[in-house]
């Protein structure tokens, strides 16, 4: 019963088959000069309804850190939610790649709010001593599985731009956000003011494939050099491209994301109906948060369920656990089945009442 | 007719099958906490006949740059051959990862010589103004396809160690070197004084898999943090581990390397017997260097052969082309067949005489 | 009427005379190999009652950033108060020099509290993804002119050390803190668990002289290399050393600090007695904070007084301004006279009542 | 008898007096917002006959490293003479500040030649793998005391610019070069194609003052941020500005440089006339190179003379010492007197014949 993370999942069949197929041609040029790579970029232009520059890498950390390095001068700073992956889970990678500082700002349930960001930006001293605030990075969906609407993104981007900041979207689970929103990829990103998107393929069903999508193609040269210098230019590049090629074909990526989201909804309904758990809030993507008595959680884990205690200082009010409880995160993936969800709920029902 | 590079090749069947198989388990822990990763490390301990710490990454650039960062302080400098990959082909990655400088020293046919290195080290000012020379990096086989014997490596390592330098071996084609040497992996590395090995799987038949092998396991923590901070910790790590797992099983890696080397020898014999080319020197691994009249090379390329002009200022004397000639590099891979070699030689024979 | 900053002040006579005198010897070795430099280190060993290693630089930014770089690995993070100079006023210098991240933690009136720090450290995830928390940096006196007692420093250092963090003290105004505390330099620093001290001479009366004092002399080599690589090794080093030599002689530094502190106390008393200002809290060093009606502050500035609006989100409760007020900072220096203070108070008295 | 270096010298009277005078005003704004700083920039605009942006720092290492960082992207490389200060004496500072690589190219007696540079640039692979060659840095005068004429600088700059490189001039002893050339500062720099000049005041008679002069004032913002982030923004900035203010007044800097050059010429004449030394080449600035029998050099040093053995692999042919000899460097400064020179020559004459 894996609800630990979507990166505990394997990879989907069509992507694996594409990698096998990609191995077949005896020889193709290395370092991204191959036809598959060109096809992926063309497909992304189609998906985003505009010319984009695409840089493929193998980890989300690299996608995020390279994005920051492409958008900020070394004396810049990145604004992110205090719980943002980029802010706390990258072991200093953004600081390393870009030379910048990271500012961690609060926001209800992991979401930055445009008016609050605008107020903080206006109050932030900028200049020689403080450097420049250069990038606003939004996690979509965020660390609590919630999604920025295009209107929210646009309001945040407008506030950012008014103070000279560029906008980065960390879309490690971008597909899950989009499956929830039902809008077009363009509406969720560049039409709302996003400059660079970390478009994650790994959590969505690829073995290891992440794309940096630059909505201004003029950023290609900078990103190309930064990627190589960061050791992220895969020599047999066809094997990264093949993953995206299959995953983006026929909107497989959205189907897989919708499937994961549906499992999350099923799990949330189960929690809501249970007397052994309290659903923290309605999930919007593929992460479900629930308060469980500590003893219940332990019993579930003993029963073979994998999920994480998600205690955090970044929640308040009704979002805090009651006595004896802790907040827990359950992540579904493209590979999660209804049976998996039901097994977890059955195991939950079988735990002793607190 | 691909003789451009071994990274133009695809990937071998057993490795691809292992990736498919790795996808099967519904869920395994991410970030290298999976059983396959443990098995790869155990296998490398076996292969190197000692406890080693293993860090897997997806590019050779990352393997080299992380190795330097693990061995040198920020005020250190790396000594490499002036034609070394690390010295000229990494877009500044070693400087970026380690903060160090790179010194490019000469040597006949791409090989540093122990007595020359010792002399230069003794003459190199060290201290506050000049920093410390911290790492000697050897490319094995080197940029001209030649191989350091264990005795040569040991002599170089001894010279390095006498001046306080650690020893890194860039083994992007380590299998090809070993297939030539016929010695054990241990003899070619730590028994000869090597501290860290970049052990390349990609050129040898994997889609994207490189290992940093630390012969002092105490380096594990430093390398682990450096890897994450560099965006090189693949989340679905089983897919990198699976490649090495299959590639190292039953000495497949050595068989594949021997096959590539045999094709190179066949090609070299063909050049030696041809009146349209002059073999530059006997190949030791999977790279063949030959002088071809410029017109002959152009005709071959028109006929569909891929290979590179390898003009360089780092050769001298008999290693220089004669009038009208240029030096060219032909690389074979695990996927090169006798028929491929014979096709190239036939195409050569069909070029007009100069 | 300068109350803007102590770095708006000039320099004290004995220090200037020492620089003139230092110029006299026709030739002395460069880069710190001169007798004056040795004398300064010996004097600091005396002052701190133990062997220390001393590294002189010309700015406080450099002293702080080099200290962090000497104490933290590149994957480390620095914990500082959210208002700490190092956290917000160095344009990313610590991140640049050390490659680290900076965490900004809250605390009443600019002071971190040991129990809160202990609690936060215990709750901070550490490891591959989050890096290591490596350094606790305390500003002494802090940004609100308040001073850590040796007992407070010791409690903080103990909490830090229990979680593997080293302790840095940013003593840009260390003399002012000591003049307040009345304890020995040793008691305020290494006896309380401080590893590295940025010992500021500039704000205390030197033109440009800051010392990094390492209480473990084994840190000398690392700091020496880092300083040179950071472009902070002054070639005619005698001119930096001469400043410290004169400033430390006969406890001039403490006398000058006590003088500045006394002027601050006089000013605070004046504010307390005035009906046009509200003293925010009793000053402990040379910075006075007072709430002034915005119109009063403007009138004072029109009258020629220099001081800064110090609005901040880091204060709460009674420390917040009332309607129409703002918090303002007034800094005294070694050069501030009673007459200067009285002139400001007279100008204040002459402002129209709000 | 100091001929070790011009940074063993003290500082000239007018500069010291200016620092005293600068201390007088009770309070002036910090961080370069003071009138003296403005005056220095105005004076440099006058001297260079155009609008320039000026950034003052305290070391030549910082001036050079910041210049590189302002001119090169992180994936760039700097071309310098293999003996250039920036290439070998900065402990990796340029790599640290700019993230770049440094290429060390040869040239007769420390001078790069335009045709050779053009040839090498044309042969240098550039692109994703190799990065971009971004900056040509010329040391003026160079490490062997020789001076680029405006025509030579222009030819080099033209070659650089043709391949997309900017031009930096390391003028740690710029005054000495200009005193030799007799041309205007403009002719030696921007009119010849120089983009940024490290204009050294320290070796010329200041305690610690170096200027980065940007001939395109639009570089001011970048340099301002880079300087602060590098810990090089002196808070009591008037004390750096005062040095330049006095040193540039009435062309004192050129007079002092001419004086040092004249002493070098006197010393060279003495060597040329001696049977105990062989002048290596005619000096052009304030550094004299001579071959001395090793025993003679030792005897001179025993007699109290300070100078350095300057053995190097970068010289050839007639520039190499004969059996028993070594090359030595003798540096004069503004403070060197005729008597100092004559004392050295007398001591030389008193050594036993070899």
Tab-separated table of C-alpha atoms in Angstrom, chain D residues 32-206:
chain	number	residue	atom	x	y	z
D	32	UNK	CA	30.006	55.786	-1.148
D	33	UNK	CA	27.273	58.406	-0.904
D	34	UNK	CA	29.835	60.979	0.207
D	35	UNK	CA	31.212	64.010	-1.678
D	36	UNK	CA	34.765	62.654	-1.897
D	37	UNK	CA	33.587	59.580	-3.767
D	38	UNK	CA	31.695	61.742	-6.219
D	39	UNK	CA	34.806	63.848	-6.716
D	40	UNK	CA	36.952	60.830	-7.484
D	41	UNK	CA	34.535	59.653	-10.134
D	42	UNK	CA	34.419	63.137	-11.662
D	43	UNK	CA	38.202	63.253	-11.677
D	44	UNK	CA	38.409	59.902	-13.436
D	45	UNK	CA	35.926	61.070	-16.052
D	46	UNK	CA	38.281	63.992	-16.620
D	47	UNK	CA	41.385	61.818	-16.738
D	48	UNK	CA	39.830	59.362	-19.162
D	49	UNK	CA	38.102	62.088	-21.210
D	50	UNK	CA	34.692	60.416	-21.075
D	51	UNK	CA	31.947	59.376	-18.762
D	52	UNK	CA	33.026	56.357	-16.770
D	53	UNK	CA	31.547	54.396	-13.876
D	54	UNK	CA	33.929	53.900	-10.978
D	55	UNK	CA	33.849	51.182	-8.342
D	56	UNK	CA	36.405	51.422	-5.535
D	57	UNK	CA	37.700	48.374	-3.696
D	58	UNK	CA	40.634	47.580	-1.427
D	59	UNK	CA	42.576	44.889	-3.266
D	60	UNK	CA	43.767	44.182	-6.766
D	61	UNK	CA	42.484	40.625	-6.521
D	62	UNK	CA	38.980	41.975	-5.955
D	63	UNK	CA	39.315	44.487	-8.791
D	64	UNK	CA	40.351	41.771	-11.225
D	65	UNK	CA	37.875	39.152	-10.098
D	66	UNK	CA	34.944	41.579	-10.068
D	67	UNK	CA	35.917	42.774	-13.537
D	68	UNK	CA	35.806	39.252	-14.864
D	69	UNK	CA	32.471	38.624	-13.148
D	70	UNK	CA	31.044	41.751	-14.760
D	71	UNK	CA	32.205	40.780	-18.243
D	72	UNK	CA	31.697	37.007	-18.445
D	73	UNK	CA	28.691	34.727	-18.067
D	74	UNK	CA	29.203	31.782	-15.683
D	75	UNK	CA	29.871	29.539	-18.657
D	76	UNK	CA	32.521	31.889	-19.964
D	77	UNK	CA	36.273	31.606	-19.956
D	78	UNK	CA	38.991	34.209	-19.500
D	79	UNK	CA	42.068	34.250	-21.678
D	80	UNK	CA	45.198	35.541	-19.983
D	81	UNK	CA	48.939	35.177	-20.410
D	82	UNK	CA	50.148	32.026	-18.692
D	83	UNK	CA	52.179	34.177	-16.322
D	84	UNK	CA	49.391	36.694	-15.741
D	85	UNK	CA	48.673	37.628	-12.134
D	86	UNK	CA	45.012	36.882	-12.675
D	87	UNK	CA	45.919	33.475	-14.061
D	88	UNK	CA	48.193	32.223	-11.327
D	89	UNK	CA	48.352	34.514	-8.291
D	90	UNK	CA	44.756	34.997	-7.207
D	91	UNK	CA	44.073	31.650	-5.473
D	92	UNK	CA	41.131	31.022	-7.776
D	93	UNK	CA	39.421	34.368	-7.123
D	94	UNK	CA	38.332	34.916	-10.753
D	95	UNK	CA	36.851	31.408	-10.869
D	96	UNK	CA	35.131	32.115	-7.551
D	97	UNK	CA	33.695	35.520	-8.395
D	98	UNK	CA	32.709	34.761	-11.971
D	99	UNK	CA	32.239	31.008	-12.081
D	100	UNK	CA	34.408	30.972	-15.175
D	101	UNK	CA	37.441	29.064	-16.351
D	102	UNK	CA	40.812	30.641	-17.031
D	103	UNK	CA	42.862	29.745	-20.090
D	104	UNK	CA	46.578	30.408	-19.887
D	105	UNK	CA	48.159	31.213	-23.209
D	106	UNK	CA	51.848	31.719	-23.959
D	107	UNK	CA	53.595	34.777	-25.350
D	108	UNK	CA	57.131	36.140	-25.512
D	109	UNK	CA	58.253	37.862	-22.297
D	110	UNK	CA	54.781	37.865	-20.806
D	111	UNK	CA	53.077	39.597	-23.703
D	112	UNK	CA	50.255	38.128	-25.708
D	113	UNK	CA	50.601	38.835	-29.439
D	114	UNK	CA	47.564	39.826	-31.477
D	115	UNK	CA	48.177	37.451	-34.369
D	116	UNK	CA	48.785	34.524	-32.083
D	117	UNK	CA	45.682	35.332	-30.027
D	118	UNK	CA	43.635	35.659	-33.215
D	119	UNK	CA	44.892	32.305	-34.430
D	120	UNK	CA	44.170	30.595	-31.123
D	121	UNK	CA	40.729	32.154	-30.855
D	122	UNK	CA	39.882	30.955	-34.342
D	123	UNK	CA	41.029	27.440	-33.399
D	124	UNK	CA	39.173	27.370	-30.089
D	125	UNK	CA	36.013	25.313	-30.125
D	126	UNK	CA	33.130	27.222	-28.567
D	127	UNK	CA	29.658	26.104	-27.696
D	128	UNK	CA	27.734	23.986	-25.246
D	129	UNK	CA	30.608	21.676	-24.371
D	130	UNK	CA	33.424	24.165	-24.338
D	131	UNK	CA	31.593	27.231	-23.095
D	132	UNK	CA	32.329	30.662	-24.496
D	133	UNK	CA	35.612	32.526	-24.444
D	134	UNK	CA	34.364	35.758	-22.945
D	135	UNK	CA	37.176	37.967	-21.703
D	136	UNK	CA	40.700	38.774	-22.792
D	137	UNK	CA	42.653	40.080	-19.821
D	138	UNK	CA	45.866	41.999	-20.412
D	139	UNK	CA	48.323	42.834	-17.619
D	140	UNK	CA	49.673	46.335	-18.115
D	141	UNK	CA	52.593	46.426	-17.503
D	142	UNK	CA	52.950	42.679	-17.575
D	143	UNK	CA	54.644	40.267	-15.176
D	144	UNK	CA	57.995	40.975	-16.816
D	145	UNK	CA	57.642	44.730	-16.511
D	146	UNK	CA	56.895	45.262	-20.188
D	147	UNK	CA	54.226	47.496	-21.597
D	148	UNK	CA	51.631	47.057	-24.344
D	149	UNK	CA	51.642	50.028	-26.707
D	150	UNK	CA	48.244	51.466	-27.599
D	151	UNK	CA	48.659	49.888	-31.033
D	152	UNK	CA	49.376	46.471	-29.526
D	153	UNK	CA	46.422	46.785	-27.168
D	154	UNK	CA	44.202	47.831	-30.055
D	155	UNK	CA	45.277	44.889	-32.188
D	156	UNK	CA	44.632	42.466	-29.327
D	157	UNK	CA	41.289	44.068	-28.551
D	158	UNK	CA	40.295	43.833	-32.182
D	159	UNK	CA	41.124	40.128	-32.266
D	160	UNK	CA	39.194	39.618	-29.052
D	161	UNK	CA	36.167	41.545	-30.178
D	162	UNK	CA	36.083	39.694	-33.490
D	163	UNK	CA	35.438	36.518	-31.498
D	164	UNK	CA	33.008	38.040	-29.038
D	165	UNK	CA	35.390	38.610	-26.137
D	166	UNK	CA	35.391	41.732	-23.989
D	167	UNK	CA	38.703	43.256	-22.940
D	168	UNK	CA	39.911	43.735	-19.396
D	169	UNK	CA	43.134	45.491	-18.500
D	170	UNK	CA	44.776	44.548	-15.216
D	171	UNK	CA	46.460	47.852	-14.429
D	172	UNK	CA	47.760	47.158	-10.931
D	173	UNK	CA	50.711	49.298	-12.080
D	174	UNK	CA	48.820	51.249	-14.724
D	175	UNK	CA	50.561	54.474	-13.738
D	176	UNK	CA	53.966	52.948	-14.436
D	177	UNK	CA	52.808	51.822	-17.867
D	178	UNK	CA	51.456	55.252	-18.686
D	179	UNK	CA	54.570	57.014	-17.447
D	180	UNK	CA	56.488	54.876	-19.905
D	181	UNK	CA	54.112	55.263	-22.821
D	182	UNK	CA	53.646	58.993	-22.535
D	183	UNK	CA	50.216	58.691	-24.134
D	184	UNK	CA	46.935	59.703	-22.557
D	185	UNK	CA	45.028	57.339	-20.286
D	186	UNK	CA	42.280	57.282	-22.890
D	187	UNK	CA	44.674	56.223	-25.647
D	188	UNK	CA	45.998	53.365	-23.536
D	189	UNK	CA	42.560	52.055	-22.676
D	190	UNK	CA	39.133	52.652	-24.174
D	191	UNK	CA	40.357	54.241	-27.374
D	192	UNK	CA	42.328	51.011	-27.861
D	193	UNK	CA	39.283	48.866	-27.105
D	194	UNK	CA	39.534	48.197	-23.361
D	195	UNK	CA	36.152	47.695	-21.630
D	196	UNK	CA	37.142	47.564	-17.972
D	197	UNK	CA	40.319	48.719	-16.259
D	198	UNK	CA	41.603	47.583	-12.881
D	199	UNK	CA	43.306	50.855	-11.968
D	200	UNK	CA	45.683	50.168	-9.112
D	201	UNK	CA	46.406	52.817	-6.506
D	202	UNK	CA	48.057	50.665	-3.863
D	203	UNK	CA	51.328	49.819	-5.594
D	204	UNK	CA	51.515	53.430	-6.752
D	205	UNK	CA	51.510	54.961	-3.274
D	206	UNK	CA	48.140	54.439	-1.568
